[in-house]
PDB file of C-alpha atoms in Angstrom:
ATOM      1  CA  MET A   1     -13.146  -8.533 -16.655  1.00 41.00           C
ATOM      2  CA  GLU A   2      -9.641  -9.107 -15.373  1.00 42.00           C
ATOM      3  CA  ALA A   3      -9.199  -9.682 -11.686  1.00 44.00           C
ATOM      4  CA  THR A   4      -6.630  -7.852  -9.629  1.00 47.00           C
ATOM      5  CA  THR A   5      -3.023  -8.874 -10.078  1.00 50.00           C
ATOM      6  CA  MET A   6       0.238  -8.521  -8.251  1.00 52.00           C
ATOM      7  CA  LEU A   7       1.055  -4.975  -9.137  1.00 54.00           C
ATOM      8  CA  ARG A   8       4.823  -4.594  -9.247  1.00 67.00           C
ATOM      9  CA  SER A   9       8.137  -6.312  -9.862  1.00 76.00           C
ATOM     10  CA  LYS A  10      10.150  -7.328  -6.784  1.00 79.00           C
ATOM     11  CA  TRP A  11      12.906  -5.063  -8.083  1.00 84.00           C
ATOM     12  CA  PHE A  12      10.792  -1.891  -7.788  1.00 82.00           C
ATOM     13  CA  LEU A  13      11.522  -0.852  -4.183  1.00 83.00           C
ATOM     14  CA  PRO A  14      15.122  -2.104  -4.050  1.00 87.00           C
ATOM     15  CA  GLY A  15      15.757  -0.184  -7.272  1.00 88.00           C
ATOM     16  CA  PHE A  16      14.042   2.897  -5.873  1.00 89.00           C
ATOM     17  CA  SER A  17      16.135   2.611  -2.715  1.00 92.00           C
ATOM     18  CA  ALA A  18      19.341   2.439  -4.739  1.00 92.00           C
ATOM     19  CA  ALA A  19      18.241   5.389  -6.884  1.00 94.00           C
ATOM     20  CA  LEU A  20      17.582   7.429  -3.738  1.00 95.00           C
ATOM     21  CA  GLY A  21      21.014   6.477  -2.462  1.00 96.00           C
ATOM     22  CA  LEU A  22      22.572   7.783  -5.654  1.00 96.00           C
ATOM     23  CA  ALA A  23      20.560  11.002  -5.378  1.00 96.00           C
ATOM     24  CA  PHE A  24      21.729  11.443  -1.772  1.00 96.00           C
ATOM     25  CA  LEU A  25      25.324  10.792  -2.872  1.00 96.00           C
ATOM     26  CA  ALA A  26      25.080  13.386  -5.642  1.00 96.00           C
ATOM     27  CA  ALA A  27      23.528  15.992  -3.348  1.00 97.00           C
ATOM     28  CA  LEU A  28      25.950  15.464  -0.475  1.00 96.00           C
ATOM     29  CA  TRP A  29      28.915  15.336  -2.852  1.00 96.00           C
ATOM     30  CA  ALA A  30      27.800  18.619  -4.408  1.00 96.00           C
ATOM     31  CA  GLY A  31      27.415  20.028  -0.897  1.00 96.00           C
ATOM     32  CA  GLY A  32      31.007  19.191  -0.064  1.00 95.00           C
ATOM     33  CA  LYS A  33      30.315  16.087   2.031  1.00 95.00           C
ATOM     34  CA  PRO A  34      31.356  13.135  -0.145  1.00 95.00           C
ATOM     35  CA  ARG A  35      31.909  10.801   2.803  1.00 95.00           C
ATOM     36  CA  ASP A  36      28.379  11.410   4.061  1.00 95.00           C
ATOM     37  CA  GLY A  37      27.189  10.808   0.511  1.00 95.00           C
ATOM     38  CA  LEU A  38      28.970   7.472   0.289  1.00 96.00           C
ATOM     39  CA  PHE A  39      27.638   6.493   3.703  1.00 96.00           C
ATOM     40  CA  SER A  40      24.091   7.372   2.590  1.00 96.00           C
ATOM     41  CA  LEU A  41      24.529   5.347  -0.582  1.00 95.00           C
ATOM     42  CA  GLY A  42      25.739   2.441   1.503  1.00 95.00           C
ATOM     43  CA  VAL A  43      22.786   2.636   3.880  1.00 96.00           C
ATOM     44  CA  MET A  44      20.227   2.841   1.073  1.00 95.00           C
ATOM     45  CA  THR A  45      21.890  -0.039  -0.765  1.00 94.00           C
ATOM     46  CA  VAL A  46      21.770  -2.203   2.361  1.00 93.00           C
ATOM     47  CA  VAL A  47      18.100  -1.272   2.849  1.00 91.00           C
ATOM     48  CA  GLY A  48      17.388  -2.261  -0.743  1.00 90.00           C
ATOM     49  CA  LEU A  49      19.182  -5.584  -0.298  1.00 90.00           C
ATOM     50  CA  LEU A  50      17.319  -6.349   2.917  1.00 88.00           C
ATOM     51  CA  ILE A  51      14.042  -5.689   1.143  1.00 86.00           C
ATOM     52  CA  LEU A  52      15.081  -7.792  -1.848  1.00 85.00           C
ATOM     53  CA  LEU A  53      16.098 -10.719   0.335  1.00 85.00           C
ATOM     54  CA  GLY A  54      13.295 -10.211   2.871  1.00 77.00           C
ATOM     55  CA  GLY A  55      11.902 -13.656   2.417  1.00 68.00           C
ATOM     56  CA  ARG A  56       8.396 -14.642   3.449  1.00 74.00           C
ATOM     57  CA  SER A  57       7.221 -11.560   5.335  1.00 79.00           C
ATOM     58  CA  GLU A  58       3.973 -10.279   3.789  1.00 78.00           C
ATOM     59  CA  THR A  59       4.888  -6.722   4.740  1.00 79.00           C
ATOM     60  CA  ILE A  60       8.280  -6.904   3.034  1.00 81.00           C
ATOM     61  CA  ARG A  61       6.857  -8.653  -0.020  1.00 81.00           C
ATOM     62  CA  GLY A  62       4.156  -5.998  -0.267  1.00 79.00           C
ATOM     63  CA  LEU A  63       6.673  -3.170   0.027  1.00 77.00           C
ATOM     64  CA  ARG A  64       8.984  -4.928  -2.396  1.00 77.00           C
ATOM     65  CA  GLY A  65       6.311  -5.230  -5.038  1.00 74.00           C
ATOM     66  CA  ASP A  66       5.888  -8.909  -5.850  1.00 74.00           C
ATOM     67  CA  GLY A  67       3.416  -9.425  -3.001  1.00 74.00           C
ATOM     68  CA  ARG A  68       1.509  -6.237  -3.671  1.00 82.00           C
ATOM     69  CA  ASP A  69      -2.105  -7.058  -4.427  1.00 90.00           C
ATOM     70  CA  GLU A  70      -5.222  -4.880  -4.099  1.00 93.00           C
ATOM     71  CA  ARG A  71      -5.483  -5.368  -0.340  1.00 94.00           C
ATOM     72  CA  PHE A  72      -1.872  -4.348   0.247  1.00 91.00           C
ATOM     73  CA  ALA A  73      -2.321  -1.355  -2.082  1.00 91.00           C
ATOM     74  CA  ARG A  74      -5.293  -0.271   0.038  1.00 93.00           C
ATOM     75  CA  LEU A  75      -3.322  -0.746   3.268  1.00 92.00           C
ATOM     76  CA  ASP A  76      -0.469   1.252   1.763  1.00 90.00           C
ATOM     77  CA  LEU A  77      -2.865   4.076   0.881  1.00 93.00           C
ATOM     78  CA  VAL A  78      -4.286   4.232   4.403  1.00 95.00           C
ATOM     79  CA  ALA A  79      -0.797   4.050   5.945  1.00 94.00           C
ATOM     80  CA  THR A  80       0.340   6.880   3.668  1.00 94.00           C
ATOM     81  CA  ALA A  81      -2.646   9.000   4.713  1.00 95.00           C
ATOM     82  CA  ILE A  82      -1.900   8.341   8.399  1.00 97.00           C
ATOM     83  CA  ALA A  83       1.760   9.262   7.906  1.00 96.00           C
ATOM     84  CA  GLY A  84       0.707  12.416   6.066  1.00 95.00           C
ATOM     85  CA  ASN A  85      -1.671  13.440   8.845  1.00 95.00           C
ATOM     86  CA  VAL A  86       1.000  12.815  11.486  1.00 96.00           C
ATOM     87  CA  LEU A  87       3.473  14.924   9.536  1.00 95.00           C
ATOM     88  CA  ILE A  88       0.978  17.751   9.034  1.00 94.00           C
ATOM     89  CA  GLY A  89       0.178  17.666  12.754  1.00 96.00           C
ATOM     90  CA  ILE A  90       3.856  17.990  13.569  1.00 97.00           C
ATOM     91  CA  VAL A  91       4.254  20.842  11.070  1.00 96.00           C
ATOM     92  CA  ILE A  92       1.306  22.705  12.643  1.00 95.00           C
ATOM     93  CA  GLY A  93       2.675  22.081  16.114  1.00 96.00           C
ATOM     94  CA  ALA A  94       6.102  23.303  15.078  1.00 96.00           C
ATOM     95  CA  CYS A  95       4.586  26.456  13.514  1.00 95.00           C
ATOM     96  CA  VAL A  96       2.715  27.246  16.704  1.00 96.00           C
ATOM     97  CA  TRP A  97       5.849  26.587  18.766  1.00 96.00           C
ATOM     98  CA  GLU A  98       7.963  28.860  16.594  1.00 96.00           C
ATOM     99  CA  TRP A  99       5.385  31.654  16.646  1.00 96.00           C
ATOM    100  CA  ALA A 100       4.998  31.361  20.415  1.00 96.00           C
ATOM    101  CA  HIS A 101       8.752  31.904  20.692  1.00 96.00           C
ATOM    102  CA  GLY A 102       8.714  35.026  18.550  1.00 96.00           C
ATOM    103  CA  ARG A 103      10.050  33.454  15.377  1.00 95.00           C
ATOM    104  CA  ASP A 104       8.505  33.581  11.901  1.00 94.00           C
ATOM    105  CA  GLY A 105       7.769  29.849  11.577  1.00 93.00           C
ATOM    106  CA  THR A 106      10.144  29.138   8.682  1.00 93.00           C
ATOM    107  CA  PRO A 107      10.262  26.491   7.186  1.00 95.00           C
ATOM    108  CA  PHE A 108       7.199  24.980   8.812  1.00 96.00           C
ATOM    109  CA  VAL A 109       4.823  27.621   7.486  1.00 95.00           C
ATOM    110  CA  GLN A 110       5.978  26.953   3.943  1.00 96.00           C
ATOM    111  CA  LEU A 111       5.766  23.186   4.420  1.00 95.00           C
ATOM    112  CA  GLY A 112       2.262  23.488   5.796  1.00 95.00           C
ATOM    113  CA  ALA A 113       1.218  25.713   2.902  1.00 95.00           C
ATOM    114  CA  VAL A 114       2.590  23.245   0.351  1.00 96.00           C
ATOM    115  CA  ALA A 115       0.766  20.389   2.068  1.00 95.00           C
ATOM    116  CA  GLY A 116      -2.517  22.292   2.138  1.00 94.00           C
ATOM    117  CA  VAL A 117      -2.324  23.379  -1.494  1.00 96.00           C
ATOM    118  CA  ALA A 118      -1.288  19.888  -2.612  1.00 95.00           C
ATOM    119  CA  TYR A 119      -4.243  18.367  -0.782  1.00 94.00           C
ATOM    120  CA  ILE A 120      -6.761  20.791  -2.289  1.00 96.00           C
ATOM    121  CA  LEU A 121      -5.351  20.379  -5.803  1.00 97.00           C
ATOM    122  CA  ALA A 122      -5.336  16.588  -5.476  1.00 95.00           C
ATOM    123  CA  LEU A 123      -8.896  16.562  -4.161  1.00 96.00           C
ATOM    124  CA  GLY A 124     -10.065  18.829  -6.977  1.00 97.00           C
ATOM    125  CA  PHE A 125      -8.319  16.759  -9.629  1.00 97.00           C
ATOM    126  CA  LEU A 126      -9.639  13.459  -8.310  1.00 95.00           C
ATOM    127  CA  ARG A 127     -13.143  14.900  -8.038  1.00 95.00           C
ATOM    128  CA  TRP A 128     -12.972  16.202 -11.609  1.00 95.00           C
ATOM    129  CA  ARG A 129     -11.748  12.847 -12.871  1.00 93.00           C
ATOM    130  CA  SER A 130     -14.309  10.732 -11.076  1.00 89.00           C
TER     131      SER A 130
ATOM    132  CA  MET B   1     -18.606  -8.822   4.618  1.00 90.00           C
ATOM    133  CA  LYS B   2     -19.997 -12.269   5.211  1.00 92.00           C
ATOM    134  CA  ASN B   3     -19.142 -14.716   2.462  1.00 94.00           C
ATOM    135  CA  ALA B   4     -19.031 -18.386   1.572  1.00 94.00           C
ATOM    136  CA  ILE B   5     -15.474 -18.462   0.230  1.00 96.00           C
ATOM    137  CA  ARG B   6     -14.178 -20.840   2.890  1.00 95.00           C
ATOM    138  CA  GLU B   7     -16.988 -23.305   2.322  1.00 94.00           C
ATOM    139  CA  LEU B   8     -16.695 -23.135  -1.450  1.00 95.00           C
ATOM    140  CA  ARG B   9     -12.931 -23.562  -1.230  1.00 96.00           C
ATOM    141  CA  ALA B  10     -13.215 -26.517   1.134  1.00 95.00           C
ATOM    142  CA  ALA B  11     -15.758 -28.188  -1.129  1.00 95.00           C
ATOM    143  CA  ARG B  12     -13.133 -28.211  -3.866  1.00 95.00           C
ATOM    144  CA  SER B  13     -10.313 -29.278  -1.513  1.00 96.00           C
ATOM    145  CA  LEU B  14      -8.385 -26.122  -2.282  1.00 95.00           C
ATOM    146  CA  SER B  15      -5.888 -24.514   0.052  1.00 96.00           C
ATOM    147  CA  GLN B  16      -5.899 -20.771   0.615  1.00 96.00           C
ATOM    148  CA  ALA B  17      -2.572 -20.611  -1.214  1.00 94.00           C
ATOM    149  CA  GLU B  18      -3.978 -22.407  -4.235  1.00 96.00           C
ATOM    150  CA  LEU B  19      -7.015 -20.136  -4.404  1.00 96.00           C
ATOM    151  CA  ALA B  20      -4.788 -17.089  -3.930  1.00 94.00           C
ATOM    152  CA  LYS B  21      -2.585 -18.200  -6.807  1.00 93.00           C
ATOM    153  CA  ALA B  22      -5.611 -18.695  -9.025  1.00 95.00           C
ATOM    154  CA  MET B  23      -6.898 -15.228  -8.125  1.00 95.00           C
ATOM    155  CA  ARG B  24      -3.429 -13.680  -8.351  1.00 92.00           C
ATOM    156  CA  VAL B  25      -3.581 -12.239  -4.847  1.00 92.00           C
ATOM    157  CA  SER B  26      -1.706 -13.098  -1.664  1.00 91.00           C
ATOM    158  CA  ARG B  27      -2.738 -15.942   0.624  1.00 92.00           C
ATOM    159  CA  GLN B  28      -3.193 -13.359   3.372  1.00 91.00           C
ATOM    160  CA  THR B  29      -5.778 -11.567   1.245  1.00 94.00           C
ATOM    161  CA  ILE B  30      -7.810 -14.768   0.822  1.00 96.00           C
ATOM    162  CA  ASN B  31      -7.563 -15.333   4.572  1.00 95.00           C
ATOM    163  CA  ALA B  32      -8.680 -11.767   5.266  1.00 95.00           C
ATOM    164  CA  ILE B  33     -11.697 -12.200   2.964  1.00 96.00           C
ATOM    165  CA  GLU B  34     -12.689 -15.488   4.591  1.00 96.00           C
ATOM    166  CA  THR B  35     -12.402 -14.025   8.097  1.00 95.00           C
ATOM    167  CA  GLU B  36     -14.442 -10.976   7.005  1.00 94.00           C
ATOM    168  CA  ARG B  37     -11.624  -8.547   7.750  1.00 94.00           C
ATOM    169  CA  TYR B  38     -11.383  -7.424   4.131  1.00 95.00           C
ATOM    170  CA  THR B  39     -14.035  -6.731   1.499  1.00 95.00           C
ATOM    171  CA  PRO B  40     -12.680  -7.450  -1.993  1.00 95.00           C
ATOM    172  CA  SER B  41     -12.942  -5.057  -4.888  1.00 95.00           C
ATOM    173  CA  LEU B  42     -15.641  -5.645  -7.486  1.00 95.00           C
ATOM    174  CA  PRO B  43     -13.251  -7.235 -10.029  1.00 95.00           C
ATOM    175  CA  LEU B  44     -11.910  -9.627  -7.395  1.00 96.00           C
ATOM    176  CA  ALA B  45     -15.403 -10.432  -6.124  1.00 96.00           C
ATOM    177  CA  LEU B  46     -16.544 -11.189  -9.669  1.00 96.00           C
ATOM    178  CA  ALA B  47     -13.445 -13.294 -10.309  1.00 96.00           C
ATOM    179  CA  LEU B  48     -14.087 -15.305  -7.146  1.00 96.00           C
ATOM    180  CA  ALA B  49     -17.726 -15.840  -8.044  1.00 96.00           C
ATOM    181  CA  ARG B  50     -16.850 -16.969 -11.578  1.00 96.00           C
ATOM    182  CA  TYR B  51     -14.119 -19.256 -10.254  1.00 96.00           C
ATOM    183  CA  PHE B  52     -16.701 -21.066  -8.163  1.00 95.00           C
ATOM    184  CA  ASP B  53     -19.295 -21.042 -10.988  1.00 95.00           C
ATOM    185  CA  SER B  54     -21.540 -18.894  -8.886  1.00 94.00           C
ATOM    186  CA  THR B  55     -22.789 -15.311  -8.631  1.00 93.00           C
ATOM    187  CA  VAL B  56     -21.553 -12.493  -6.432  1.00 94.00           C
ATOM    188  CA  GLU B  57     -24.891 -12.459  -4.601  1.00 93.00           C
ATOM    189  CA  GLU B  58     -24.547 -16.134  -3.751  1.00 93.00           C
ATOM    190  CA  VAL B  59     -20.920 -15.879  -2.630  1.00 94.00           C
ATOM    191  CA  PHE B  60     -21.129 -12.613  -0.687  1.00 94.00           C
ATOM    192  CA  ASP B  61     -23.800 -11.597   1.786  1.00 88.00           C
ATOM    193  CA  GLY B  62     -24.230  -7.834   1.766  1.00 71.00           C
ATOM    194  CA  GLY B  63     -26.600  -7.846   4.709  1.00 67.00           C
ATOM    195  CA  ASN B  64     -30.380  -7.673   5.180  1.00 58.00           C
ATOM    196  CA  ASP B  65     -32.403  -6.474   2.233  1.00 53.00           C
ATOM    197  CA  ASP B  66     -35.677  -5.006   3.426  1.00 52.00           C
ATOM    198  CA  ALA B  67     -36.770  -3.880  -0.019  1.00 49.00           C
TER     199      ALA B  67
END
């Protein structure tokens, strides 16, 4: 039985960051804001470089990929769940706020619905698979 | 979970970094296992036990067994 291994290349997150920057550039360019697009690409490229050259920090190495073992993967999962719960709490709060002020709750209602459906589908799929 | 990793490692004059490299995990993960802040997965626990020519039951203490 093979033990756990470092899960990703160190180029994974920097590459993902650069790809996001290009996506932002394309979207902002198409929306008539090429300067904002170039700025976004620049920011994401700098972020990617900082991650790539992040040195000995366990957090940066885990995010980057080359220091990502089973423990970091578990921490990442828990951190993602916490971030998701915070976001859903904010969406619910924003919905309530909008409704209390006589508005229809857009787009928070839709975001909350997507989150709820995604959670139920994911839970069902994982339960079926396990 | 209580374990004997630190003692087994010390008996072989291994550093945490050396054991981590052998197990293909980070040094911080080995440290977290030794200080009982992290319970390894089954594959990692088996790999550690085999590395020290021992069994999982001898390396890790799962608590009292009243059976």
